[in-house]
mmCIF file of C-alpha atoms (C1' of nucleotides) in Angstrom:
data_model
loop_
_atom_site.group_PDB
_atom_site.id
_atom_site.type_symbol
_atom_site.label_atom_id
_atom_site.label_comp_id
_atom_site.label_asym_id
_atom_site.label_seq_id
_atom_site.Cartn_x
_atom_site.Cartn_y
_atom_site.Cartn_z
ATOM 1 C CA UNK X 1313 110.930 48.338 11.426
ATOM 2 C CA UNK X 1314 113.878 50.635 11.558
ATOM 3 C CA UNK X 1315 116.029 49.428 14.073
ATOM 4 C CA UNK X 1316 119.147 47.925 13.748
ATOM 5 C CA UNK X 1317 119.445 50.385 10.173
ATOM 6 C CA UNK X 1318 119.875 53.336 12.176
ATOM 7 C CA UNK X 1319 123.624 55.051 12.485
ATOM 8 C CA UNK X 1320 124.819 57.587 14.810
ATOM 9 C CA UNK X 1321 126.144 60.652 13.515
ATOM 10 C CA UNK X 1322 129.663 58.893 13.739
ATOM 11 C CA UNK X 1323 129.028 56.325 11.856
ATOM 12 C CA UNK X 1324 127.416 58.633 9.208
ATOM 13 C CA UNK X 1325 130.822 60.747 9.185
ATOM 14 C CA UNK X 1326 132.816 57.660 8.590
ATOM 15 C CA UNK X 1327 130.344 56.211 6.096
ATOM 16 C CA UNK X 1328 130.205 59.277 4.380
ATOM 17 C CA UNK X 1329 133.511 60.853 4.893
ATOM 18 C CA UNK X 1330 131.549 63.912 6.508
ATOM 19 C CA UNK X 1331 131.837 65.830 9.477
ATOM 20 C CA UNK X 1332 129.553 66.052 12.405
ATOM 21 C CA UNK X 1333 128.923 69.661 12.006
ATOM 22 C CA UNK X 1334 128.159 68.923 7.903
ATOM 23 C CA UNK X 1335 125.549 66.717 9.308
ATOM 24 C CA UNK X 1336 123.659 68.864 11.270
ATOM 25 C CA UNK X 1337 124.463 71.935 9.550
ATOM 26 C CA UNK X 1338 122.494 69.965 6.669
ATOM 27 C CA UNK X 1339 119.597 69.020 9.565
ATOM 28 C CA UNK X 1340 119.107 72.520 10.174
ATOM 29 C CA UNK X 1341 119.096 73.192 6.212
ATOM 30 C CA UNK X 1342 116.486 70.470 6.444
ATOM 31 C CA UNK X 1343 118.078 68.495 4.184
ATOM 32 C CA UNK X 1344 117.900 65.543 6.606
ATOM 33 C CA UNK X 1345 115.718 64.496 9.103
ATOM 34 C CA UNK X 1346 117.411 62.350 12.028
ATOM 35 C CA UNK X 1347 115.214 61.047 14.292
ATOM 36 C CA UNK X 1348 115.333 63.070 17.907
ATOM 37 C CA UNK X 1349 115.940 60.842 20.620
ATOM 38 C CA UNK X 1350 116.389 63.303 23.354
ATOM 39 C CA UNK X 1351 119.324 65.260 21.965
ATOM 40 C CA UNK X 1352 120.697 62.325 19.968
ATOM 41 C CA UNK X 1353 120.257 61.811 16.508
ATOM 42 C CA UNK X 1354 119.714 58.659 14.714
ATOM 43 C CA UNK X 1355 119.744 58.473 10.853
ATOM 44 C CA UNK X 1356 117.742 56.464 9.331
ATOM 45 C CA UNK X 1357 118.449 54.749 5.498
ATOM 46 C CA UNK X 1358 115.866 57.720 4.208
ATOM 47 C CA UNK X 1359 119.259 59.725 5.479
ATOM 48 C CA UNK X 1360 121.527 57.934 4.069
ATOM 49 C CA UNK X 1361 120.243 57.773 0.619
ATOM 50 C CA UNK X 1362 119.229 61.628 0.811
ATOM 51 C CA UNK X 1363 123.084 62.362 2.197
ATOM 52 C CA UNK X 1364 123.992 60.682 -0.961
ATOM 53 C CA UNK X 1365 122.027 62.745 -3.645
ATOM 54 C CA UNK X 1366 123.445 65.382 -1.547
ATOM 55 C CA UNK X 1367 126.722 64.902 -2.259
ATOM 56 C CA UNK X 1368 126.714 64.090 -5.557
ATOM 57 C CA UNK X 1369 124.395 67.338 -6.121
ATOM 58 C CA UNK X 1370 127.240 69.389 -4.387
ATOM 59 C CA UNK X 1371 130.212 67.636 -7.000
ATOM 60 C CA UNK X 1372 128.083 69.172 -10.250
ATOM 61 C CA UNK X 1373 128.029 72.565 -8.134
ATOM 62 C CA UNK X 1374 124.440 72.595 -6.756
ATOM 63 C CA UNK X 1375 123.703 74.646 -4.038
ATOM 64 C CA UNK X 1376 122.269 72.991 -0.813
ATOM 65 C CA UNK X 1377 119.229 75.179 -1.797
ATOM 66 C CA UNK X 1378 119.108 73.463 -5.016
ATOM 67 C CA UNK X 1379 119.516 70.400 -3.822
ATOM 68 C CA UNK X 1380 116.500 70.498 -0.732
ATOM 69 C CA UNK X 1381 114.409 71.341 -4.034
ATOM 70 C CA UNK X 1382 115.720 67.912 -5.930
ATOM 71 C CA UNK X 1383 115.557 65.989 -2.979
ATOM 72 C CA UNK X 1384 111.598 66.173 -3.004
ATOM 73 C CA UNK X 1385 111.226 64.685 -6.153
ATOM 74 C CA UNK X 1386 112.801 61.496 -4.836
ATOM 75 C CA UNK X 1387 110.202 62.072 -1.547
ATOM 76 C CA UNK X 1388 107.155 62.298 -3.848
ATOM 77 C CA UNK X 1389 104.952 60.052 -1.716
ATOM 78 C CA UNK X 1390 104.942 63.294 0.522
ATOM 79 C CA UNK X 1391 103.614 65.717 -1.662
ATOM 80 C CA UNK X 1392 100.502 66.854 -3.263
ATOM 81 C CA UNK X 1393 99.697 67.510 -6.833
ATOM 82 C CA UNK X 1394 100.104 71.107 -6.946
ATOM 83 C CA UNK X 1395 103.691 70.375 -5.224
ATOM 84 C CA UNK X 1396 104.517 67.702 -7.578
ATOM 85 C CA UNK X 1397 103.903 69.836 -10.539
ATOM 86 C CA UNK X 1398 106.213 72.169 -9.448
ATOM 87 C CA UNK X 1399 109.070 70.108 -8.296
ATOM 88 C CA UNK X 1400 108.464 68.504 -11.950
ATOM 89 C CA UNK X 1401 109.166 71.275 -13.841
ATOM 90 C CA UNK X 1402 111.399 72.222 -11.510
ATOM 91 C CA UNK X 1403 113.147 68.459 -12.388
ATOM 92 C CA UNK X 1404 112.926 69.572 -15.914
ATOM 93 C CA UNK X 1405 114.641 72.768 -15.721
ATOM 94 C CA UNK X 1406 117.600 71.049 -13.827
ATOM 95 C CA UNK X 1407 117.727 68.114 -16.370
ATOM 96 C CA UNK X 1408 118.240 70.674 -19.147
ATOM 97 C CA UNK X 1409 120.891 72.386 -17.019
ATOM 98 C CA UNK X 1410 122.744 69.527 -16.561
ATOM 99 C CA UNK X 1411 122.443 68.242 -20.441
ATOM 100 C CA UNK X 1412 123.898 71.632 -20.875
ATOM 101 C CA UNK X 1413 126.617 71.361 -18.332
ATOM 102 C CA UNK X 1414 127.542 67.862 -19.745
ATOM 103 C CA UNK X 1415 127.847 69.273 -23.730
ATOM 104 C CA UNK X 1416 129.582 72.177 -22.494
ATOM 105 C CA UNK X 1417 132.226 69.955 -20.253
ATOM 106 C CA UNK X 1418 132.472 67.107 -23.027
ATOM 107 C CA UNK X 1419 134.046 70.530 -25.443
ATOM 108 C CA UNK X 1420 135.846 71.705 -22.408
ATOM 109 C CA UNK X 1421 137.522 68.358 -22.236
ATOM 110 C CA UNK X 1422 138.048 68.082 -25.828
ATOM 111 C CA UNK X 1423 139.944 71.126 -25.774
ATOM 112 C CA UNK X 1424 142.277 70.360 -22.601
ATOM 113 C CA UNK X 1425 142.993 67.166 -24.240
ATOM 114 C CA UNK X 1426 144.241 69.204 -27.259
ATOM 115 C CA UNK X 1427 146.567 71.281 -24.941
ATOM 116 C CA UNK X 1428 147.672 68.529 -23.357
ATOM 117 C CA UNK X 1429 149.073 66.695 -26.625
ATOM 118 C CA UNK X 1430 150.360 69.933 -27.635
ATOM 119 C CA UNK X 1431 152.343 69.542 -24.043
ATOM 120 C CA UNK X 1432 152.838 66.566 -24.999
ATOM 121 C CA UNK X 1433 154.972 67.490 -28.209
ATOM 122 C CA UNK X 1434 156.592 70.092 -26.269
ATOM 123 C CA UNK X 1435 158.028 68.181 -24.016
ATOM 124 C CA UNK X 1436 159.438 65.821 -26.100
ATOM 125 C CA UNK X 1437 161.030 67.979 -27.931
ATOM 126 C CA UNK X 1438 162.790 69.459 -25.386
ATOM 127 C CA UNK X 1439 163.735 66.111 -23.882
ATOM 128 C CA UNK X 1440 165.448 65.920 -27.179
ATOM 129 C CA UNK X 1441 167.624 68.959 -27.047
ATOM 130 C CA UNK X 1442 168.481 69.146 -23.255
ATOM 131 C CA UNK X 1443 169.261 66.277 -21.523
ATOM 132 C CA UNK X 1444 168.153 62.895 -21.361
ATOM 133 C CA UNK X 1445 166.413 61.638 -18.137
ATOM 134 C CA UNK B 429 151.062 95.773 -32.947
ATOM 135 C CA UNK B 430 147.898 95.569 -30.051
ATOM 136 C CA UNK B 431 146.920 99.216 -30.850
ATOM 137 C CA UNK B 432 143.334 98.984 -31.963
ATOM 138 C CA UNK B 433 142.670 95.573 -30.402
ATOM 139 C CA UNK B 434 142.799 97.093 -26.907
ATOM 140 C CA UNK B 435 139.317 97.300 -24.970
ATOM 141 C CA UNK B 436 138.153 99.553 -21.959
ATOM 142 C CA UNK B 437 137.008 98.147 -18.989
ATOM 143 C CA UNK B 438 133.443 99.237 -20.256
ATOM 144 C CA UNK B 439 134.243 97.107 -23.315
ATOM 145 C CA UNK B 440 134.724 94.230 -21.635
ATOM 146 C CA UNK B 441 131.683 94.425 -19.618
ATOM 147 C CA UNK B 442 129.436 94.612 -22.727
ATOM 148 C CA UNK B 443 131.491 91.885 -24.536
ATOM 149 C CA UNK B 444 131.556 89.200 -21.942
ATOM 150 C CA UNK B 445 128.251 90.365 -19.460
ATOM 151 C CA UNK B 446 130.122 91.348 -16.535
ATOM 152 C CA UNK B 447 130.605 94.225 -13.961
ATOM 153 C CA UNK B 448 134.404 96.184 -14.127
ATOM 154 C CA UNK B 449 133.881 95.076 -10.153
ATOM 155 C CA UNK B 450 134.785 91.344 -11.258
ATOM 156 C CA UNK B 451 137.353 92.150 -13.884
ATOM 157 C CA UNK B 452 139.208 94.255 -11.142
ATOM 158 C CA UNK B 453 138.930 91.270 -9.138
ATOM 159 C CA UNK B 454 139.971 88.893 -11.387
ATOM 160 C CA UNK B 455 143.292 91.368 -12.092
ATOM 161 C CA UNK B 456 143.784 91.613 -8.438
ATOM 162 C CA UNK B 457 143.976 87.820 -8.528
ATOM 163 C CA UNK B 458 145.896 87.578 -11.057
ATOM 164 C CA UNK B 459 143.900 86.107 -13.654
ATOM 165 C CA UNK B 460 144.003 89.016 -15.859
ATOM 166 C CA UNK B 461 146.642 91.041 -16.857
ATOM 167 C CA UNK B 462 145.383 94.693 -18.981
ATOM 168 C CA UNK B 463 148.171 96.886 -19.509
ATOM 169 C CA UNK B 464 148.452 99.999 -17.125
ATOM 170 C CA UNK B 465 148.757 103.411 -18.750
ATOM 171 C CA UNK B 466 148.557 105.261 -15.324
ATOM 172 C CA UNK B 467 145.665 104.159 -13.487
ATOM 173 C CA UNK B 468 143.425 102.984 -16.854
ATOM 174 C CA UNK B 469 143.782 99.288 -17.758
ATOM 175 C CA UNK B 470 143.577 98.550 -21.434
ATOM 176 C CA UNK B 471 142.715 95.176 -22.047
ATOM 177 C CA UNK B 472 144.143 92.860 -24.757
ATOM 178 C CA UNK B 473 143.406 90.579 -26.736
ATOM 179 C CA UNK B 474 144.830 87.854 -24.133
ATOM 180 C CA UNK B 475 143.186 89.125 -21.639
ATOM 181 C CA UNK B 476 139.786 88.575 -23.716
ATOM 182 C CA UNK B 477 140.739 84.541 -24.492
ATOM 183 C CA UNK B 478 141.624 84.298 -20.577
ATOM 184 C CA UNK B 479 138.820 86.083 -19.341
ATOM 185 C CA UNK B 480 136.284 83.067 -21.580
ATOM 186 C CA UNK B 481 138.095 80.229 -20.543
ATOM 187 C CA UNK B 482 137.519 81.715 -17.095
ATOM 188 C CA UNK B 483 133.613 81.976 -17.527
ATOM 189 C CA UNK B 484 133.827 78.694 -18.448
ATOM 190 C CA UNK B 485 135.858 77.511 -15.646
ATOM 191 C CA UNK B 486 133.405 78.778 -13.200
ATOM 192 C CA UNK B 487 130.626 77.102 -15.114
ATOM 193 C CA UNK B 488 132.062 73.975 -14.314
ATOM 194 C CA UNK B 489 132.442 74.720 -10.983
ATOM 195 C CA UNK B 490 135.732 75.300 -10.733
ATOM 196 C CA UNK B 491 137.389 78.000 -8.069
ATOM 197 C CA UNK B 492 139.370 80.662 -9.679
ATOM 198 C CA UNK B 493 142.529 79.712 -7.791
ATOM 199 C CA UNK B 494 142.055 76.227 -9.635
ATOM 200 C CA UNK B 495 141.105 78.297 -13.080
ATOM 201 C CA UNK B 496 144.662 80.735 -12.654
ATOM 202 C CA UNK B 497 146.694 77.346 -12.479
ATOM 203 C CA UNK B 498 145.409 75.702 -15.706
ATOM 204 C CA UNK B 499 145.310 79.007 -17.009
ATOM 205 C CA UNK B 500 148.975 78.605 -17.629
ATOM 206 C CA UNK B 501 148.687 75.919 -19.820
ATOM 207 C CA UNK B 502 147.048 78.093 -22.315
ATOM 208 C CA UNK B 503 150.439 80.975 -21.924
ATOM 209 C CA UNK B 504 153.195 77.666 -22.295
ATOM 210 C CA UNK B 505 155.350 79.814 -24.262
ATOM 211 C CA UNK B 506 156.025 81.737 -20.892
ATOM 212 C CA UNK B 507 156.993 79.122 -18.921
ATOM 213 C CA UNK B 508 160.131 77.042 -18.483
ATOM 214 C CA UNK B 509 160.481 73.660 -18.697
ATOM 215 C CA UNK B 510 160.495 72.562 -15.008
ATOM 216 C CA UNK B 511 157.071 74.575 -15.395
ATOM 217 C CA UNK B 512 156.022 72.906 -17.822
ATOM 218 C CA UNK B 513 156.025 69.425 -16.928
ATOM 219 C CA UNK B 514 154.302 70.149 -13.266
ATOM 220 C CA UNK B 515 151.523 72.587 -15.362
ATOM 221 C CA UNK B 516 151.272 69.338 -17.686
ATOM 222 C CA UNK B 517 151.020 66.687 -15.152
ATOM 223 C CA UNK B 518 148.223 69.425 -13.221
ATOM 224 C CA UNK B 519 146.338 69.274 -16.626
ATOM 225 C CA UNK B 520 146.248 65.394 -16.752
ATOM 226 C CA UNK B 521 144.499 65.621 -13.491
ATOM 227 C CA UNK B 522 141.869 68.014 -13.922
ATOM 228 C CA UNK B 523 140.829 66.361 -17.593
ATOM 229 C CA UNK B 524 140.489 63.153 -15.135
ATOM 230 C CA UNK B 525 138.441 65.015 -12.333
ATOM 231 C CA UNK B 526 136.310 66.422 -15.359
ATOM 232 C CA UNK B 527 135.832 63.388 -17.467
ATOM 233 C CA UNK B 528 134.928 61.899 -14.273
ATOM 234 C CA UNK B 529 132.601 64.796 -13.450
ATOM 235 C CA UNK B 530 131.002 64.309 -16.917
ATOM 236 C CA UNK B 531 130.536 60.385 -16.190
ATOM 237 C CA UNK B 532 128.961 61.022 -12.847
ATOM 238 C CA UNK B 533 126.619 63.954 -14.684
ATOM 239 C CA UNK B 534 125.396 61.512 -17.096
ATOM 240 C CA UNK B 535 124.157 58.679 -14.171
ATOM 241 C CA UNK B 536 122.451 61.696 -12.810
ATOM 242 C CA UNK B 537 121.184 62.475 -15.665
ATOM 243 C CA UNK B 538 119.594 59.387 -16.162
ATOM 244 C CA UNK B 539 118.489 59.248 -12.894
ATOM 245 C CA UNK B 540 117.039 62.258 -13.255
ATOM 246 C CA UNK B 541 115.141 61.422 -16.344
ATOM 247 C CA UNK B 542 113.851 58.114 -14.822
ATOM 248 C CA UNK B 543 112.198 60.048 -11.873
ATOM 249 C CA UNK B 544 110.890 62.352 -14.266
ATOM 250 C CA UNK B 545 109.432 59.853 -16.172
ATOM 251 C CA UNK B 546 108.002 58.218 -12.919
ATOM 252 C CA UNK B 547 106.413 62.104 -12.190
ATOM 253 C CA UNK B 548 104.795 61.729 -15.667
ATOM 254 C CA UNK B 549 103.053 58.799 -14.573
ATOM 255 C CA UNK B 550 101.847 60.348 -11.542
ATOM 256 C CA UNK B 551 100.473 63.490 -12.776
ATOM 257 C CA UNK B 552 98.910 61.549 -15.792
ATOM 258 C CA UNK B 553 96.571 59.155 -13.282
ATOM 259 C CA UNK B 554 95.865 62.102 -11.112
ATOM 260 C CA UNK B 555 94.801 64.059 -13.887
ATOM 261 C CA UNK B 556 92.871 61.235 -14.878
ATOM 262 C CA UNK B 557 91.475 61.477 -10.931
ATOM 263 C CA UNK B 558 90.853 64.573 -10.531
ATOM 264 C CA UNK B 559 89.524 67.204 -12.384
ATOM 265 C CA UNK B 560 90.409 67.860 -15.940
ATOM 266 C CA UNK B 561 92.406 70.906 -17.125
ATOM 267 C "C1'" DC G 125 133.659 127.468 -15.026
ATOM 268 C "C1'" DG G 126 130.738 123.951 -13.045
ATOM 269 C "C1'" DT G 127 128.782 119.503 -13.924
ATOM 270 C "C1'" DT G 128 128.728 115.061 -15.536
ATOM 271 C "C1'" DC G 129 130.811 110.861 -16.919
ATOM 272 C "C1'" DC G 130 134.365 107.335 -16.695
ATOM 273 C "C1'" DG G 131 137.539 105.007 -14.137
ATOM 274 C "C1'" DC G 132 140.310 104.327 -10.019
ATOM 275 C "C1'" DT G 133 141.270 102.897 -5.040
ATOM 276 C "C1'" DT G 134 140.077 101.624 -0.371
ATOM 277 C "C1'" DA G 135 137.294 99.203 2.352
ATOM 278 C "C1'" DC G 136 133.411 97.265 4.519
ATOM 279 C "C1'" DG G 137 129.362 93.931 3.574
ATOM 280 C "C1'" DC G 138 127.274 89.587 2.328
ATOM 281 C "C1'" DG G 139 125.453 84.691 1.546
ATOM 282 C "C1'" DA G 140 127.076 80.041 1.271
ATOM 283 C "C1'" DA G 141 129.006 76.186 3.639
ATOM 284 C "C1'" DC G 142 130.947 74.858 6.887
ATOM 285 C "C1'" DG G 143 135.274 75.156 10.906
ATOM 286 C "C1'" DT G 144 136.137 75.941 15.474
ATOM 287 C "C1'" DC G 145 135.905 76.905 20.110
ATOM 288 C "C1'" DA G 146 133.324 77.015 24.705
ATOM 289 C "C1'" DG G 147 130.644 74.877 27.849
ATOM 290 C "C1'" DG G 148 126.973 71.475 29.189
ATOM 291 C "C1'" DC G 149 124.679 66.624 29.787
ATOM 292 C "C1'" DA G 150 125.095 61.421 29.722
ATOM 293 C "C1'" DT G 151 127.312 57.292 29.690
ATOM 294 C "C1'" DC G 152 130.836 53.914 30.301
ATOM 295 C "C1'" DC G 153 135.049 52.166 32.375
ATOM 296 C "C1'" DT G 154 137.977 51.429 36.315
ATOM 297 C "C1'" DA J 237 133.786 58.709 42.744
ATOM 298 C "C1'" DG J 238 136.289 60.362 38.960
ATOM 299 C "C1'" DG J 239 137.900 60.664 34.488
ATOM 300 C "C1'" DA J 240 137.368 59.816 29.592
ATOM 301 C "C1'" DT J 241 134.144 59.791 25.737
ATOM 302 C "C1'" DG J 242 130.536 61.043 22.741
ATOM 303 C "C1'" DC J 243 127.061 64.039 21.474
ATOM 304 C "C1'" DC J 244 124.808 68.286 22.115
ATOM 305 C "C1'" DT J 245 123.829 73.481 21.582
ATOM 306 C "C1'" DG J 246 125.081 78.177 20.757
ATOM 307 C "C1'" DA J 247 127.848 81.415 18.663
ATOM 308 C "C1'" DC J 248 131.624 83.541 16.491
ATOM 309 C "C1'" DG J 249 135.304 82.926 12.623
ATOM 310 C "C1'" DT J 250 136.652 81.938 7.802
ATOM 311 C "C1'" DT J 251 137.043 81.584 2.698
ATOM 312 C "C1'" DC J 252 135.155 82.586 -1.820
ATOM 313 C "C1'" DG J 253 133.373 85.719 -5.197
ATOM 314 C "C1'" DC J 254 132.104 89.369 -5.787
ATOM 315 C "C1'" DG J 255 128.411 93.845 -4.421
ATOM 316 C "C1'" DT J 256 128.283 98.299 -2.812
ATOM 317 C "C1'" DA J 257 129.197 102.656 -1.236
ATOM 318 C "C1'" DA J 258 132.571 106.603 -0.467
ATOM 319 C "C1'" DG J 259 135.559 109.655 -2.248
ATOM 320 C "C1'" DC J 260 139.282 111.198 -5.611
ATOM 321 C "C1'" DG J 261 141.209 112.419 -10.526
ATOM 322 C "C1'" DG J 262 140.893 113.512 -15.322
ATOM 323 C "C1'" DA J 263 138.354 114.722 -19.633
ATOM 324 C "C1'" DA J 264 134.629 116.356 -22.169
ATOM 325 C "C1'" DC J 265 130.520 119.136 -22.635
ATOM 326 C "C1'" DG J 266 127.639 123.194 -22.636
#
DNA sequence: CGTTCCGCTTACGCGAACGTCAGGCATCCT
DNA sequence: AGGATGCCTGACGTTCGCGTAAGCGGAACG
């Protein structure tokens, strides 16, 4: 079933523009789960699409911890009720956290782009008195 | 002028929910600056507006080394015009790396919400399954 | 006068997220 | 047979952002 869709871990780190060590420094997290051929590892699409959510958790500032949490609500066919109501609330929690991250960056950026015109005006001005490029 | 605006380190603490441990830090660092009167620091009122855009910063994940640089954007009237320009063009590229931030937050977001939504489903026909509550 | 608060400095500690050797199998090429 | 590779497992090192004593100096209190 899986066969020809599984990737070495070098082909992950160029896919992924990872290291090897991220990879199985995230294994022994247990945020993936190669599969063990021996000692080699083989990564299966499950991996790939988890390594994603991974990294994309990590650019909003997630921990890893965080993330392993997430990551179960994408693996819910694992889990049993009691789990899934946690890791939905859980879900909810982190989708009000990020709403709240979002509003708060959308002022942030407001703001910046008020300095920057400011720079803006500055600079001209200046380009005005001293001399001209 | 800053007589009665000046603040303890205590102050500070209660004002902005921090230990004097990180506003040391942050001084040591450089992204604070209260004014030495032998070994007390008074801070002003600079120091306050820094020390929020700083919070901030780290809210969006930011590292303080990257907060201290755009940090001078905020103190222009310091700088020099060679300054300014490279502490402009630095701006331009964090609003990009944070509007980009923001437009990645919302497809998680919505990702988020869509899971969420599928969870709802799931918990509704199991309750429906299992026992009621 | 001793004690009790601040506040200060120096310095070691810590968890997170890897980097970086060191050394060991296995395989593939010549 | 003998490298050259590729992957592996420890295990120690590193940076960031502070926490946490340990010990000193002044001031304010009873």
């Amino acid at each position: 079933m899986t066969k020809e869709e599984l990737m070495t871990i070098r082909e992950m780190c160029d896919a992924f523009q990872v290291t090897p060590r991220t990879l199985r420094f995230y294994e022994a997290k247990e945020l993936l789960f190669p599969i063990r051929e021996g000692q080699k590892r083989w990564f299966t699409r499950r991996d790939r699409a988890r390594l994603k959510l991974i990294l994309r958790g990590k650019r909003f500032g997630f921990s890893l911890e965080d993330i392993r949490q997430l990551l179960d609500l994408y693996d819910i066919g694992d889990q049993q009720a009691t789990q899934l109501r946690r890791t939905y609330e859980l879900a909810q929690k982190r989708l009000a956290e990020m709403i709240a991250q979002r509003d708060e960056l959308n002022v942030a950026i407001a703001e910046l782009q008020e300095q920057i015109a400011w720079g803006e005006q500055m600079l001209a001005s200046m380009g005005r008195k001293s001399a001209a490029e």
